[in-house]
PDB file of C-alpha atoms in Angstrom:
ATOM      1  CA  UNK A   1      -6.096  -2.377 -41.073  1.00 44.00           C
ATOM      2  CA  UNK A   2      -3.101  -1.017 -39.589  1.00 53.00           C
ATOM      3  CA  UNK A   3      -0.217   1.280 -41.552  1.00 46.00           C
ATOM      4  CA  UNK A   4       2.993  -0.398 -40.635  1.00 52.00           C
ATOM      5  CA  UNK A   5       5.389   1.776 -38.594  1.00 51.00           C
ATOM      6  CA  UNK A   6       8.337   2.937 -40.419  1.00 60.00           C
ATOM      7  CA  UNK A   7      10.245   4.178 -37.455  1.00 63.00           C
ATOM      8  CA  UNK A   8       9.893   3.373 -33.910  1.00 74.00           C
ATOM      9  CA  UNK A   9       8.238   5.733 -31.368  1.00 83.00           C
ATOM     10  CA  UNK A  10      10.397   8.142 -29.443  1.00 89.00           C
ATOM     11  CA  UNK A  11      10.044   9.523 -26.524  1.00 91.00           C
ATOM     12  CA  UNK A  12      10.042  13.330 -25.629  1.00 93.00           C
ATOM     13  CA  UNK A  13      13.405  13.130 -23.358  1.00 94.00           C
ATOM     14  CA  UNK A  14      15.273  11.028 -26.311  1.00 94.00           C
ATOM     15  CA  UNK A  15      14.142  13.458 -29.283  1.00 95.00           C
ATOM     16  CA  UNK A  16      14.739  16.635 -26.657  1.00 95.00           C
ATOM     17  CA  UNK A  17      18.563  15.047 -26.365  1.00 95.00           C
ATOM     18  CA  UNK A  18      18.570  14.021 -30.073  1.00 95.00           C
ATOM     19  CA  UNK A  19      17.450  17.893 -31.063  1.00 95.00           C
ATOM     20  CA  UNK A  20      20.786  18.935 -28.605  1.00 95.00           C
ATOM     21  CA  UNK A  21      22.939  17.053 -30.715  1.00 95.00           C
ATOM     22  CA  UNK A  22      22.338  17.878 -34.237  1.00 95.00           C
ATOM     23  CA  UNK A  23      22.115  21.711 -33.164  1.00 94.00           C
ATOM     24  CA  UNK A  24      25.568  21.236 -31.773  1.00 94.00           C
ATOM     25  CA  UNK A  25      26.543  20.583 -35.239  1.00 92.00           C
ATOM     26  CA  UNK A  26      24.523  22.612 -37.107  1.00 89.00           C
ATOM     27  CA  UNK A  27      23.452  25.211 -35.047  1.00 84.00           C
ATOM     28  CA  UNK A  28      20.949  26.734 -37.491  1.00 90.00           C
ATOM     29  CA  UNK A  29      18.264  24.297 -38.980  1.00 93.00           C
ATOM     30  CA  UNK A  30      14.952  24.264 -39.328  1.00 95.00           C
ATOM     31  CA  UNK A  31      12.331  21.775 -37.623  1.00 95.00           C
ATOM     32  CA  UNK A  32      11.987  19.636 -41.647  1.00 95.00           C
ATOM     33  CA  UNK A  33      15.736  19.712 -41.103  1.00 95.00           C
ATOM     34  CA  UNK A  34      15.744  18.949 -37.687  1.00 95.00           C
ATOM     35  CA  UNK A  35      13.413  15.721 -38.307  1.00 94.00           C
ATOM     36  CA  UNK A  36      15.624  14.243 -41.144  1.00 94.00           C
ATOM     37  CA  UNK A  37      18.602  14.501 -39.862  1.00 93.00           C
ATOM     38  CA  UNK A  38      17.527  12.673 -36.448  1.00 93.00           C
ATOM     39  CA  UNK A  39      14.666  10.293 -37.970  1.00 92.00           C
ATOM     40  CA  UNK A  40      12.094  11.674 -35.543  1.00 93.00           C
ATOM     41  CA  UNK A  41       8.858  12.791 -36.860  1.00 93.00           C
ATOM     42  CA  UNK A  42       8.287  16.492 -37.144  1.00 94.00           C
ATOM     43  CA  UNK A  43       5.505  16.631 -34.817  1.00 94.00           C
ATOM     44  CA  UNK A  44       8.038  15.633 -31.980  1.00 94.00           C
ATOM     45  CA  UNK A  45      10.993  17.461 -32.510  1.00 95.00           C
ATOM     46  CA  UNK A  46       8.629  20.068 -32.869  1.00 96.00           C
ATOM     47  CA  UNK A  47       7.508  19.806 -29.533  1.00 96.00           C
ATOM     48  CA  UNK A  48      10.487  18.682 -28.247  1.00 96.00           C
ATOM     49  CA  UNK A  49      12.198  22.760 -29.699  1.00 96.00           C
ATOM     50  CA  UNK A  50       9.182  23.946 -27.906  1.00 96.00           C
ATOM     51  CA  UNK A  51       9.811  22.145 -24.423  1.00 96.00           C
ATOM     52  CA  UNK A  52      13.886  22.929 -24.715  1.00 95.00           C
ATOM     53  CA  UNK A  53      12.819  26.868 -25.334  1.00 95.00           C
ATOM     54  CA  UNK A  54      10.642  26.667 -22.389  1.00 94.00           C
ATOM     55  CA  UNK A  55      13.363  25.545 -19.799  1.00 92.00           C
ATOM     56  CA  UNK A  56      15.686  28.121 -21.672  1.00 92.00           C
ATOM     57  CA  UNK A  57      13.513  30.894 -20.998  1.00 91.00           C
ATOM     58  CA  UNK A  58      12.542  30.086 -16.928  1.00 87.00           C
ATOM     59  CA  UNK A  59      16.437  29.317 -16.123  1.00 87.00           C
ATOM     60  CA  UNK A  60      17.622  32.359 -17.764  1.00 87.00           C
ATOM     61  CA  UNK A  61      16.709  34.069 -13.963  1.00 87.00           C
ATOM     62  CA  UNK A  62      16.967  30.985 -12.170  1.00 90.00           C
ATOM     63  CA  UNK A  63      19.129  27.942 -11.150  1.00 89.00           C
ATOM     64  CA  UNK A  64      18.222  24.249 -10.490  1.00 90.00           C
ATOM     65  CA  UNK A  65      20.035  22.966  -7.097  1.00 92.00           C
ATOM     66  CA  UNK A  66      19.897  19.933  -5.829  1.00 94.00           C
ATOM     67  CA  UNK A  67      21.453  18.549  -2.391  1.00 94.00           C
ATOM     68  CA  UNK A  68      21.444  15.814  -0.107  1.00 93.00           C
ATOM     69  CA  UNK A  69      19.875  16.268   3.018  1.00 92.00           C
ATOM     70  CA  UNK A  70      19.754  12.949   4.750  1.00 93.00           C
ATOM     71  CA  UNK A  71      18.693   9.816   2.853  1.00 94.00           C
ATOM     72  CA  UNK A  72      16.663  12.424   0.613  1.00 95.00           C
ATOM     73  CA  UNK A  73      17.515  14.761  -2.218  1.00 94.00           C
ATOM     74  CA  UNK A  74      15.918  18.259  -2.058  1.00 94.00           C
ATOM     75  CA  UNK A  75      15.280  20.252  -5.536  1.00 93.00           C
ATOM     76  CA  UNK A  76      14.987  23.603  -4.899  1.00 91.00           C
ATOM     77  CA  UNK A  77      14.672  26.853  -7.465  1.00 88.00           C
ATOM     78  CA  UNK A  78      17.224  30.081  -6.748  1.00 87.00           C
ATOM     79  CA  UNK A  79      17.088  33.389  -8.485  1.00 85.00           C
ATOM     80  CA  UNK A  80      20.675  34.239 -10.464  1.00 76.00           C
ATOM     81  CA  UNK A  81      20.413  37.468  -9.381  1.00 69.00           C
ATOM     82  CA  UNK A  82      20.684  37.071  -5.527  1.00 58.00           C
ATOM     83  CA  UNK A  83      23.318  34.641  -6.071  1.00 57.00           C
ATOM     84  CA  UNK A  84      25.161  37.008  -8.731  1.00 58.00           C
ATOM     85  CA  UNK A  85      24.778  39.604  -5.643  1.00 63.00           C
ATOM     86  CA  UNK A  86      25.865  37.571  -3.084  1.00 62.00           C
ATOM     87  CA  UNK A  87      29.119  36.376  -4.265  1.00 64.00           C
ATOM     88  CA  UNK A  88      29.978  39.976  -5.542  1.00 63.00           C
ATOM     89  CA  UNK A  89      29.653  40.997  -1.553  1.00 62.00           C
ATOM     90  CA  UNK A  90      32.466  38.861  -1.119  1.00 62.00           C
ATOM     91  CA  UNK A  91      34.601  39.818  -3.882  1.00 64.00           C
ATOM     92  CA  UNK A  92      34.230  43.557  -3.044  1.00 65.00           C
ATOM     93  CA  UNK A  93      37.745  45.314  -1.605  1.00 56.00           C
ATOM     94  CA  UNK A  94      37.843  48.513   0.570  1.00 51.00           C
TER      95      UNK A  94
END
C-alpha cells in the first residue's frame, strides 16, 4: 500500500529558485521555516541551501562567461581578480 502524496515532487532548480524568493523577503529563516513557507519538504530545501552555498562560495573568486562563437556557445570560468586587475590598468592616470 502506497501513502498518498500530499504535495507534488519538486525539483532541485524549482526549490533552489523557491529558497531565493522567500529569503528575499525574509532574509533570516531557518530550513523548518524555509519548508513552510514554500511547501517543499525539508529534505529539499535543505539541499537545495546547501547547493545555493556551494555556487556562492566558488564564484566569490570567479565569474561565469558565456559567448557566442559561431553557431556554438562557449562557457568558460575567469578569476575576479585578474579581471579586477585588468580594468584598474586602464583606469590608472600618470
Amino acid at each position: 500500500m502506497q501513502l498518498p502524496l500530499t504535495t507534488p515532487r519538486v525539483d532541485l532548480a524549482q526549490a533552489m529558485t523557491a529558497v531565493l524568493q522567500v529569503l528575499k523577503e525574509a532574509p533570516s529563516m531557518s530550513i523548518a521555516g524555509i519548508s513552510k513557507a514554500t511547501g517543499i519538504d525539508r529534505r529539499t530545501v535543505g539541499k537545495a541551501v546547501d547547493l545555493i552555498l556551494k555556487v556562492q562560495r566558488s564564484l566569490a573568486t570567479q565569474r561565469i562567461e558565456k559567448e557566442k562563437v559561431g553557431k556554438a556557445w562557449v562557457i568558460s570560468l575567469r578569476r575576479r581578480t585578474s579581471n579586477l586587475i585588468d580594468s584598474a590598468k586602464g583606469k590608472i592616470k600618470r
